[in-house]
PDB file of C-alpha atoms in Angstrom:
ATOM      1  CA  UNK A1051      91.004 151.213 116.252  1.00  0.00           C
ATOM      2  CA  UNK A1052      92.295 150.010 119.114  1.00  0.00           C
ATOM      3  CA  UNK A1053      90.610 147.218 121.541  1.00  0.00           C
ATOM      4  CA  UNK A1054      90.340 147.969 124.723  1.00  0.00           C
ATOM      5  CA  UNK A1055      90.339 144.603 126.943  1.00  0.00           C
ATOM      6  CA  UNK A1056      88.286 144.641 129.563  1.00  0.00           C
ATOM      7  CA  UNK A1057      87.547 148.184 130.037  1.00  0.00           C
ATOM      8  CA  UNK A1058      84.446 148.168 128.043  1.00  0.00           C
ATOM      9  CA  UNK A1059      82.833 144.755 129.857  1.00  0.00           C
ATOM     10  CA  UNK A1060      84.232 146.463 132.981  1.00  0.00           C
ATOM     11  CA  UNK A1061      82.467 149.061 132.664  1.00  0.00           C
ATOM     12  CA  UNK A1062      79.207 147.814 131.879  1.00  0.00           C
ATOM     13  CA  UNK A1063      79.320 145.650 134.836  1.00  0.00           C
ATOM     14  CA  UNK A1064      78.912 148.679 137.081  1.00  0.00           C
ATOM     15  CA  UNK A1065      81.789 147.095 139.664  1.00  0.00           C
ATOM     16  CA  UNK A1066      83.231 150.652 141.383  1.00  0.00           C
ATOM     17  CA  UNK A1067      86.796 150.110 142.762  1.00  0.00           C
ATOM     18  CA  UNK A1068      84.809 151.336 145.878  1.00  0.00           C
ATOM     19  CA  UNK A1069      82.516 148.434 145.840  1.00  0.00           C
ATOM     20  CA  UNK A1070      85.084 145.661 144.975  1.00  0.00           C
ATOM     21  CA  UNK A1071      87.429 146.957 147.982  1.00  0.00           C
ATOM     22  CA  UNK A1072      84.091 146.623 150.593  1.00  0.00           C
ATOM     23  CA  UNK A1073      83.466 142.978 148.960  1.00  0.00           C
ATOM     24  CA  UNK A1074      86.651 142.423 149.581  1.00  0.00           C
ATOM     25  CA  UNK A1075      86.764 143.394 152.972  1.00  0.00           C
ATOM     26  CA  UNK A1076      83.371 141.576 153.960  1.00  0.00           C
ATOM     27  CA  UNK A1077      84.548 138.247 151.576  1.00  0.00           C
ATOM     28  CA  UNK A1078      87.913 137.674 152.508  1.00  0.00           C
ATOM     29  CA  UNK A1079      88.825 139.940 155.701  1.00  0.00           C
ATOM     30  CA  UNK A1080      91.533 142.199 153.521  1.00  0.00           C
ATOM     31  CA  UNK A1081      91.717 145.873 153.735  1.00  0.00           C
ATOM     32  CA  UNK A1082      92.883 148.239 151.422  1.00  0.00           C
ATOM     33  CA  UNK A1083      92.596 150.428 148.261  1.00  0.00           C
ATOM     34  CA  UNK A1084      90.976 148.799 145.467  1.00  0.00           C
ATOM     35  CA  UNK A1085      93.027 149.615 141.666  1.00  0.00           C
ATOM     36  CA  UNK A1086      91.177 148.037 138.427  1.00  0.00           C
ATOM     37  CA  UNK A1087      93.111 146.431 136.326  1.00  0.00           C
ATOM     38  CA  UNK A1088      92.634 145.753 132.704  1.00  0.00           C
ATOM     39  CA  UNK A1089      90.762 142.083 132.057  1.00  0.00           C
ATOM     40  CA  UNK A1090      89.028 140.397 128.778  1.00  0.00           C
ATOM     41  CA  UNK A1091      86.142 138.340 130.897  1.00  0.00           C
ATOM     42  CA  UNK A1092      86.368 139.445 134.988  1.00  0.00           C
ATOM     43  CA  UNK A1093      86.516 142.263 136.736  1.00  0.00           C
ATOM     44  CA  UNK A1094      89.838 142.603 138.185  1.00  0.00           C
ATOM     45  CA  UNK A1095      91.546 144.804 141.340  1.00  0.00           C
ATOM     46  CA  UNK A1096      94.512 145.131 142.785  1.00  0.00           C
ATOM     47  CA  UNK A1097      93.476 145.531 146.322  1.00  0.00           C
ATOM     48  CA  UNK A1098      97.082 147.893 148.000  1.00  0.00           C
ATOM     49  CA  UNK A1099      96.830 147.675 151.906  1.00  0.00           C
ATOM     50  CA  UNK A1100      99.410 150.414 151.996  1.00  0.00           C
ATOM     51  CA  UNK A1101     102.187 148.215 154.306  1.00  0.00           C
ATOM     52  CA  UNK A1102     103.687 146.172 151.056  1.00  0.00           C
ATOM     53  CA  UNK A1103     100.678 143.529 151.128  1.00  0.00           C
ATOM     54  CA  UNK A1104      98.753 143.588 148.375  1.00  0.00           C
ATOM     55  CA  UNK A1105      96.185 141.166 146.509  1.00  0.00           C
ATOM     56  CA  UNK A1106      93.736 140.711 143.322  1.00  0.00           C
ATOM     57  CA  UNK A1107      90.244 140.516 143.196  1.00  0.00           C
ATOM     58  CA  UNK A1108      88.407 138.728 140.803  1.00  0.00           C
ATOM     59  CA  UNK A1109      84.619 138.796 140.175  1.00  0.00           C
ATOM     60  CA  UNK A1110      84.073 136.338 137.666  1.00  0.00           C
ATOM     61  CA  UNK A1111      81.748 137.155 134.626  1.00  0.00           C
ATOM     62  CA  UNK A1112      78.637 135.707 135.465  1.00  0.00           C
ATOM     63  CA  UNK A1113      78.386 132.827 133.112  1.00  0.00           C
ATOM     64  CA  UNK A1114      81.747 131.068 134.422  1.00  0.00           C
ATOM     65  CA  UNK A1115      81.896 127.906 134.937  1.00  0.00           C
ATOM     66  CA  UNK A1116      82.894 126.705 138.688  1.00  0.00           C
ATOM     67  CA  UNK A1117      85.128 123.966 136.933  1.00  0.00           C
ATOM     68  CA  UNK A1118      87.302 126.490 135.006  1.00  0.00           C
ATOM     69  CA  UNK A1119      88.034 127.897 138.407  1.00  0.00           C
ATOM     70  CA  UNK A1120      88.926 125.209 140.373  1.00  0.00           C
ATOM     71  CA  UNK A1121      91.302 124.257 137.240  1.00  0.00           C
ATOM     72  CA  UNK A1122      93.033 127.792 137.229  1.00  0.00           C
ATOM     73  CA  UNK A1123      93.449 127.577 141.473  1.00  0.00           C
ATOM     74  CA  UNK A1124      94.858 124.382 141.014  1.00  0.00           C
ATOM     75  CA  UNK A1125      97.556 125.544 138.073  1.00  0.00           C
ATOM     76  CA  UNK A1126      98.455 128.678 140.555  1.00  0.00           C
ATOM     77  CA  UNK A1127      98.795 126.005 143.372  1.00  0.00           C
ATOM     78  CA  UNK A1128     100.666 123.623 141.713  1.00  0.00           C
ATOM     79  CA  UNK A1129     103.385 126.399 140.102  1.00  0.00           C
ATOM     80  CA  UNK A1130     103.587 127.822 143.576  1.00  0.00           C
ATOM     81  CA  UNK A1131     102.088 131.240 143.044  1.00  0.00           C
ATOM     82  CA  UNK A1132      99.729 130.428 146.802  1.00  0.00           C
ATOM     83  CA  UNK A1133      96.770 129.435 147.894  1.00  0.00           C
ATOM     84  CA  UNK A1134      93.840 131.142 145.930  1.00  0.00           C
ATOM     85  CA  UNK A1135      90.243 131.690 147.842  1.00  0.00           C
ATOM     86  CA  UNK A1136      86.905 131.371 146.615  1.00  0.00           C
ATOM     87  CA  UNK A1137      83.646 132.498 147.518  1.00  0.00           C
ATOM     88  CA  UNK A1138      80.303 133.342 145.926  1.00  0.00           C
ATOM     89  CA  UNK A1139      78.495 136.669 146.178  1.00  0.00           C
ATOM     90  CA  UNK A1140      75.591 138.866 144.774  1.00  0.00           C
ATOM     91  CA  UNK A1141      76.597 141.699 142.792  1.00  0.00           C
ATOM     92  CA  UNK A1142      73.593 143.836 141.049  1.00  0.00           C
ATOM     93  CA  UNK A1143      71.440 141.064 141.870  1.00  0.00           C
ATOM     94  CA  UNK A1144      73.563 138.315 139.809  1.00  0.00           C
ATOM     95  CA  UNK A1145      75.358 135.718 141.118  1.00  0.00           C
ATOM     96  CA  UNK A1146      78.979 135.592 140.724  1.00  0.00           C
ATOM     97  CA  UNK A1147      82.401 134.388 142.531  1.00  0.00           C
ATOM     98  CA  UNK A1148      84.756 136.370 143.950  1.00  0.00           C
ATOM     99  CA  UNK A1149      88.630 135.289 144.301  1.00  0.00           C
ATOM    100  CA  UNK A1150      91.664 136.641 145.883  1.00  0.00           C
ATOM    101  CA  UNK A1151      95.205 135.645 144.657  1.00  0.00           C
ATOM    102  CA  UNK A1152      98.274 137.166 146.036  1.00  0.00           C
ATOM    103  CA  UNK A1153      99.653 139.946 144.631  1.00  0.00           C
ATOM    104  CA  UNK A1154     103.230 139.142 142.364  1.00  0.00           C
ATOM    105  CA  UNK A1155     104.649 142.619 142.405  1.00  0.00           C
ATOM    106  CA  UNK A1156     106.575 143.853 138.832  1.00  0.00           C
ATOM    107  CA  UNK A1157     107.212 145.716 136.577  1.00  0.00           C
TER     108      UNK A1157
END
């Protein structure tokens, strides 16, 4: 059988793509239609403004560690992927952060 990634802790999290495109709009100022994409530990969108920009939102699961964040932003700095953003938010009444990375269209 196969294993779904993501879908299943998705799922149980209760994040709409409805709701992740509003805390994306009130976290980070970006507008747009929110897409969920497959993910092992976060819940993940592609966030499609419509004009060619686009971005992903990341809740984090709500045990992660702050550290293994900041190392992950760094690595995407360093290889020259952009300038990640952070910020912390309530969702169902647990605390967890929220990131936006640009989007790296492909196939």
């Amino acid at each position: 059988m196969p294993i779904d990634a993501g879908r299943g802790l998705a799922t149980e999290k209760g994040v709409t793509e409805a709701q992740a495109a509003e805390l994306a709009a009130s976290l980070f100022g970006v507008h747009g239609t929110a897409i969920r994409l497959d993910g092992e530990y976060d819940d993940n969108f592609q966030i499609d403004a419509g004009d060619g920009r686009g971005w992903v939102f990341k809740l984090s699961h709500e045990a992660e560690d702050e550290a293994v964040i900041a190392l992950q932003h760094e690595a995407i700095r360093r290889a020259g992927f952009g300038q990640p953003r952070l910020a912390s938010t309530t969702v169902g009444g647990v605390r967890r952060f929220a990131r936006l990375l640009e989007w790296i269209p492909g196939e």
